[in-house]
């Protein structure tokens, strides 16, 4: 299991290749990459803040829960912080399991957690100024299935 919180961009393809190569005994690998989205066409940049140490510990805990609950061969969570532009990658999740159902479910579980509960704070900047982004009710509701 690997968890990284970093400011630097990452290459999702290279990360996935490296992850897949080390996923011994897995019959399925699932990955997801989150990208800075500009729904309104007004987003200049997004800034993500976190508390070093606390954030990594929280992500390691939830990734560990996923590994145990779905008997994963491996899990990868990468999440960026700092300033990003629309189209840049924010995060990546990859899971490896003997069967695809477990890999898919574990990846969804991790993504739902990252979207709603991970200790990151997002601020969007556009022509009208900056605004802190709150978790959406749909994202909170998604957690109830787990």
PDB file of C-alpha atoms in Angstrom:
ATOM      1  CA  UNK A   1       0.000   0.000   0.000  1.00  0.00           C
ATOM      2  CA  UNK A   2       1.284   3.439  -0.886  1.00  0.00           C
ATOM      3  CA  UNK A   3      -0.098   6.859   0.043  1.00  0.00           C
ATOM      4  CA  UNK A   4       1.470  10.079  -1.218  1.00  0.00           C
ATOM      5  CA  UNK A   5       0.437  13.675  -0.609  1.00  0.00           C
ATOM      6  CA  UNK A   6       2.501  15.897  -2.861  1.00  0.00           C
ATOM      7  CA  UNK A   7       2.607  19.272  -4.533  1.00  0.00           C
ATOM      8  CA  UNK A   8       4.280  18.075  -7.720  1.00  0.00           C
ATOM      9  CA  UNK A   9       2.316  16.820 -10.731  1.00  0.00           C
ATOM     10  CA  UNK A  10       2.489  13.107 -11.476  1.00  0.00           C
ATOM     11  CA  UNK A  11       2.201  10.972 -14.597  1.00  0.00           C
ATOM     12  CA  UNK A  12      -0.834   8.734 -14.120  1.00  0.00           C
ATOM     13  CA  UNK A  13       0.227   6.278 -16.833  1.00  0.00           C
ATOM     14  CA  UNK A  14       3.665   5.768 -15.323  1.00  0.00           C
ATOM     15  CA  UNK A  15       2.179   5.440 -11.831  1.00  0.00           C
ATOM     16  CA  UNK A  16      -0.307   2.848 -13.078  1.00  0.00           C
ATOM     17  CA  UNK A  17       2.409   0.864 -14.875  1.00  0.00           C
ATOM     18  CA  UNK A  18       4.536   0.801 -11.716  1.00  0.00           C
ATOM     19  CA  UNK A  19       1.543  -0.139  -9.556  1.00  0.00           C
ATOM     20  CA  UNK A  20       0.435  -2.946 -11.893  1.00  0.00           C
ATOM     21  CA  UNK A  21       3.945  -4.394 -12.043  1.00  0.00           C
ATOM     22  CA  UNK A  22       4.039  -4.832  -8.274  1.00  0.00           C
ATOM     23  CA  UNK A  23       0.465  -6.186  -7.867  1.00  0.00           C
ATOM     24  CA  UNK A  24       1.395  -9.845  -7.426  1.00  0.00           C
ATOM     25  CA  UNK A  25      -1.498 -12.289  -7.416  1.00  0.00           C
ATOM     26  CA  UNK A  26      -3.969  -9.721  -8.679  1.00  0.00           C
ATOM     27  CA  UNK A  27      -6.412 -10.538 -11.447  1.00  0.00           C
ATOM     28  CA  UNK A  28      -7.750  -6.981 -11.653  1.00  0.00           C
ATOM     29  CA  UNK A  29      -6.389  -3.463 -11.380  1.00  0.00           C
ATOM     30  CA  UNK A  30      -8.711  -0.463 -11.267  1.00  0.00           C
ATOM     31  CA  UNK A  31      -7.559   3.144 -11.434  1.00  0.00           C
ATOM     32  CA  UNK A  32      -9.157   6.560 -11.312  1.00  0.00           C
ATOM     33  CA  UNK A  33      -7.630   9.989 -11.852  1.00  0.00           C
ATOM     34  CA  UNK A  34      -9.343  13.172 -10.677  1.00  0.00           C
ATOM     35  CA  UNK A  35      -8.841  16.306 -12.763  1.00  0.00           C
ATOM     36  CA  UNK A  36      -9.450  19.984 -11.938  1.00  0.00           C
ATOM     37  CA  UNK A  37     -12.820  20.627 -13.550  1.00  0.00           C
ATOM     38  CA  UNK A  38     -14.116  24.014 -14.671  1.00  0.00           C
ATOM     39  CA  UNK A  39     -17.892  23.621 -14.827  1.00  0.00           C
ATOM     40  CA  UNK A  40     -18.636  27.303 -15.374  1.00  0.00           C
ATOM     41  CA  UNK A  41     -15.735  28.276 -17.609  1.00  0.00           C
ATOM     42  CA  UNK A  42     -14.721  30.823 -14.975  1.00  0.00           C
ATOM     43  CA  UNK A  43     -12.165  28.881 -12.921  1.00  0.00           C
ATOM     44  CA  UNK A  44      -8.689  30.402 -13.006  1.00  0.00           C
ATOM     45  CA  UNK A  45      -7.112  28.049 -10.469  1.00  0.00           C
ATOM     46  CA  UNK A  46      -7.820  25.781  -7.528  1.00  0.00           C
ATOM     47  CA  UNK A  47      -5.774  25.788  -4.354  1.00  0.00           C
ATOM     48  CA  UNK A  48      -5.772  22.746  -2.078  1.00  0.00           C
ATOM     49  CA  UNK A  49      -4.469  23.014   1.471  1.00  0.00           C
ATOM     50  CA  UNK A  50      -3.852  20.320   4.081  1.00  0.00           C
ATOM     51  CA  UNK A  51      -2.165  19.684   7.414  1.00  0.00           C
ATOM     52  CA  UNK A  52       1.020  17.694   6.789  1.00  0.00           C
ATOM     53  CA  UNK A  53       1.187  14.581   8.915  1.00  0.00           C
ATOM     54  CA  UNK A  54      -2.509  14.583   9.768  1.00  0.00           C
ATOM     55  CA  UNK A  55      -3.579  14.220   6.145  1.00  0.00           C
ATOM     56  CA  UNK A  56      -1.184  11.367   5.394  1.00  0.00           C
ATOM     57  CA  UNK A  57      -2.250   9.538   8.546  1.00  0.00           C
ATOM     58  CA  UNK A  58      -5.943   9.857   7.607  1.00  0.00           C
ATOM     59  CA  UNK A  59      -5.330   8.612   4.052  1.00  0.00           C
ATOM     60  CA  UNK A  60      -3.188   5.717   5.263  1.00  0.00           C
ATOM     61  CA  UNK A  61      -5.964   4.703   7.652  1.00  0.00           C
ATOM     62  CA  UNK A  62      -8.681   4.673   4.995  1.00  0.00           C
ATOM     63  CA  UNK A  63      -6.422   2.921   2.464  1.00  0.00           C
ATOM     64  CA  UNK A  64      -5.622   0.301   5.099  1.00  0.00           C
ATOM     65  CA  UNK A  65      -9.342  -0.212   5.696  1.00  0.00           C
ATOM     66  CA  UNK A  66      -9.851  -0.749   1.954  1.00  0.00           C
ATOM     67  CA  UNK A  67      -6.984  -3.245   1.750  1.00  0.00           C
ATOM     68  CA  UNK A  68      -8.419  -5.239   4.640  1.00  0.00           C
ATOM     69  CA  UNK A  69     -12.113  -5.030   3.711  1.00  0.00           C
ATOM     70  CA  UNK A  70     -11.637  -6.097   0.083  1.00  0.00           C
ATOM     71  CA  UNK A  71      -8.541  -8.293   0.589  1.00  0.00           C
ATOM     72  CA  UNK A  72      -6.586  -6.138  -1.848  1.00  0.00           C
ATOM     73  CA  UNK A  73      -3.216  -7.185  -3.164  1.00  0.00           C
ATOM     74  CA  UNK A  74      -2.240  -3.502  -3.193  1.00  0.00           C
ATOM     75  CA  UNK A  75      -3.602   0.059  -3.108  1.00  0.00           C
ATOM     76  CA  UNK A  76      -2.249   3.408  -4.229  1.00  0.00           C
ATOM     77  CA  UNK A  77      -3.515   6.873  -3.283  1.00  0.00           C
ATOM     78  CA  UNK A  78      -1.860  10.015  -4.618  1.00  0.00           C
ATOM     79  CA  UNK A  79      -3.340  13.421  -3.787  1.00  0.00           C
ATOM     80  CA  UNK A  80      -1.882  16.783  -4.683  1.00  0.00           C
ATOM     81  CA  UNK A  81      -1.956  20.038  -2.779  1.00  0.00           C
ATOM     82  CA  UNK A  82      -1.029  23.560  -3.792  1.00  0.00           C
ATOM     83  CA  UNK A  83      -2.218  25.554  -6.795  1.00  0.00           C
ATOM     84  CA  UNK A  84      -3.545  23.790  -9.887  1.00  0.00           C
ATOM     85  CA  UNK A  85      -5.072  24.947 -13.156  1.00  0.00           C
ATOM     86  CA  UNK A  86      -8.122  23.462 -14.920  1.00  0.00           C
ATOM     87  CA  UNK A  87      -7.204  20.207 -16.634  1.00  0.00           C
ATOM     88  CA  UNK A  88      -4.436  19.285 -14.173  1.00  0.00           C
ATOM     89  CA  UNK A  89      -4.609  16.068 -12.181  1.00  0.00           C
ATOM     90  CA  UNK A  90      -5.592  16.384  -8.526  1.00  0.00           C
ATOM     91  CA  UNK A  91      -5.495  12.773  -7.408  1.00  0.00           C
ATOM     92  CA  UNK A  92      -5.226   9.137  -8.362  1.00  0.00           C
ATOM     93  CA  UNK A  93      -6.468   5.934  -6.799  1.00  0.00           C
ATOM     94  CA  UNK A  94      -5.467   2.437  -7.901  1.00  0.00           C
ATOM     95  CA  UNK A  95      -6.525  -0.867  -6.397  1.00  0.00           C
ATOM     96  CA  UNK A  96      -5.438  -4.421  -7.163  1.00  0.00           C
ATOM     97  CA  UNK A  97      -7.421  -7.516  -6.184  1.00  0.00           C
ATOM     98  CA  UNK A  98      -7.879 -11.122  -7.232  1.00  0.00           C
ATOM     99  CA  UNK A  99     -11.307 -10.249  -8.659  1.00  0.00           C
ATOM    100  CA  UNK A 100     -12.552  -7.139 -10.461  1.00  0.00           C
ATOM    101  CA  UNK A 101     -15.564  -6.597  -8.180  1.00  0.00           C
ATOM    102  CA  UNK A 102     -13.321  -6.100  -5.164  1.00  0.00           C
ATOM    103  CA  UNK A 103     -10.950  -3.819  -7.067  1.00  0.00           C
ATOM    104  CA  UNK A 104     -13.839  -1.661  -8.340  1.00  0.00           C
ATOM    105  CA  UNK A 105     -15.596  -1.452  -4.967  1.00  0.00           C
ATOM    106  CA  UNK A 106     -12.409  -0.586  -3.095  1.00  0.00           C
ATOM    107  CA  UNK A 107     -11.549   2.130  -5.627  1.00  0.00           C
ATOM    108  CA  UNK A 108     -15.039   3.635  -5.323  1.00  0.00           C
ATOM    109  CA  UNK A 109     -14.811   3.523  -1.529  1.00  0.00           C
ATOM    110  CA  UNK A 110     -11.487   5.368  -1.598  1.00  0.00           C
ATOM    111  CA  UNK A 111     -12.736   7.945  -4.108  1.00  0.00           C
ATOM    112  CA  UNK A 112     -15.889   8.624  -2.073  1.00  0.00           C
ATOM    113  CA  UNK A 113     -13.782   9.126   1.049  1.00  0.00           C
ATOM    114  CA  UNK A 114     -11.333  11.442  -0.723  1.00  0.00           C
ATOM    115  CA  UNK A 115     -14.149  13.542  -2.139  1.00  0.00           C
ATOM    116  CA  UNK A 116     -15.986  14.049   1.156  1.00  0.00           C
ATOM    117  CA  UNK A 117     -13.916  13.307   4.228  1.00  0.00           C
ATOM    118  CA  UNK A 118     -10.224  13.549   3.468  1.00  0.00           C
ATOM    119  CA  UNK A 119      -8.694  16.498   5.335  1.00  0.00           C
ATOM    120  CA  UNK A 120      -8.132  18.791   2.364  1.00  0.00           C
ATOM    121  CA  UNK A 121      -9.501  22.298   1.927  1.00  0.00           C
ATOM    122  CA  UNK A 122     -10.231  23.544  -1.584  1.00  0.00           C
ATOM    123  CA  UNK A 123     -10.416  27.128  -2.705  1.00  0.00           C
ATOM    124  CA  UNK A 124     -11.443  28.149  -6.224  1.00  0.00           C
ATOM    125  CA  UNK A 125     -10.303  31.371  -7.856  1.00  0.00           C
ATOM    126  CA  UNK A 126     -12.037  33.071 -10.747  1.00  0.00           C
ATOM    127  CA  UNK A 127     -12.627  36.574 -12.118  1.00  0.00           C
ATOM    128  CA  UNK A 128     -14.966  37.398  -9.226  1.00  0.00           C
ATOM    129  CA  UNK A 129     -12.520  36.399  -6.473  1.00  0.00           C
ATOM    130  CA  UNK A 130     -11.988  33.299  -4.370  1.00  0.00           C
ATOM    131  CA  UNK A 131     -14.399  30.911  -2.691  1.00  0.00           C
ATOM    132  CA  UNK A 132     -13.899  27.919  -0.375  1.00  0.00           C
ATOM    133  CA  UNK A 133     -15.532  24.776  -1.736  1.00  0.00           C
ATOM    134  CA  UNK A 134     -17.779  22.778   0.607  1.00  0.00           C
ATOM    135  CA  UNK A 135     -18.529  19.070   0.223  1.00  0.00           C
ATOM    136  CA  UNK A 136     -21.652  18.465  -1.852  1.00  0.00           C
ATOM    137  CA  UNK A 137     -24.585  16.557  -0.411  1.00  0.00           C
ATOM    138  CA  UNK A 138     -24.354  13.981  -3.223  1.00  0.00           C
ATOM    139  CA  UNK A 139     -20.769  13.258  -2.200  1.00  0.00           C
ATOM    140  CA  UNK A 140     -21.758  12.886   1.454  1.00  0.00           C
ATOM    141  CA  UNK A 141     -24.652  10.599   0.473  1.00  0.00           C
ATOM    142  CA  UNK A 142     -22.271   8.370  -1.506  1.00  0.00           C
ATOM    143  CA  UNK A 143     -20.469   7.480   1.726  1.00  0.00           C
ATOM    144  CA  UNK A 144     -23.607   5.960   3.247  1.00  0.00           C
ATOM    145  CA  UNK A 145     -23.355   2.875   1.028  1.00  0.00           C
ATOM    146  CA  UNK A 146     -20.115   1.853   2.681  1.00  0.00           C
TER     147      UNK A 146
END
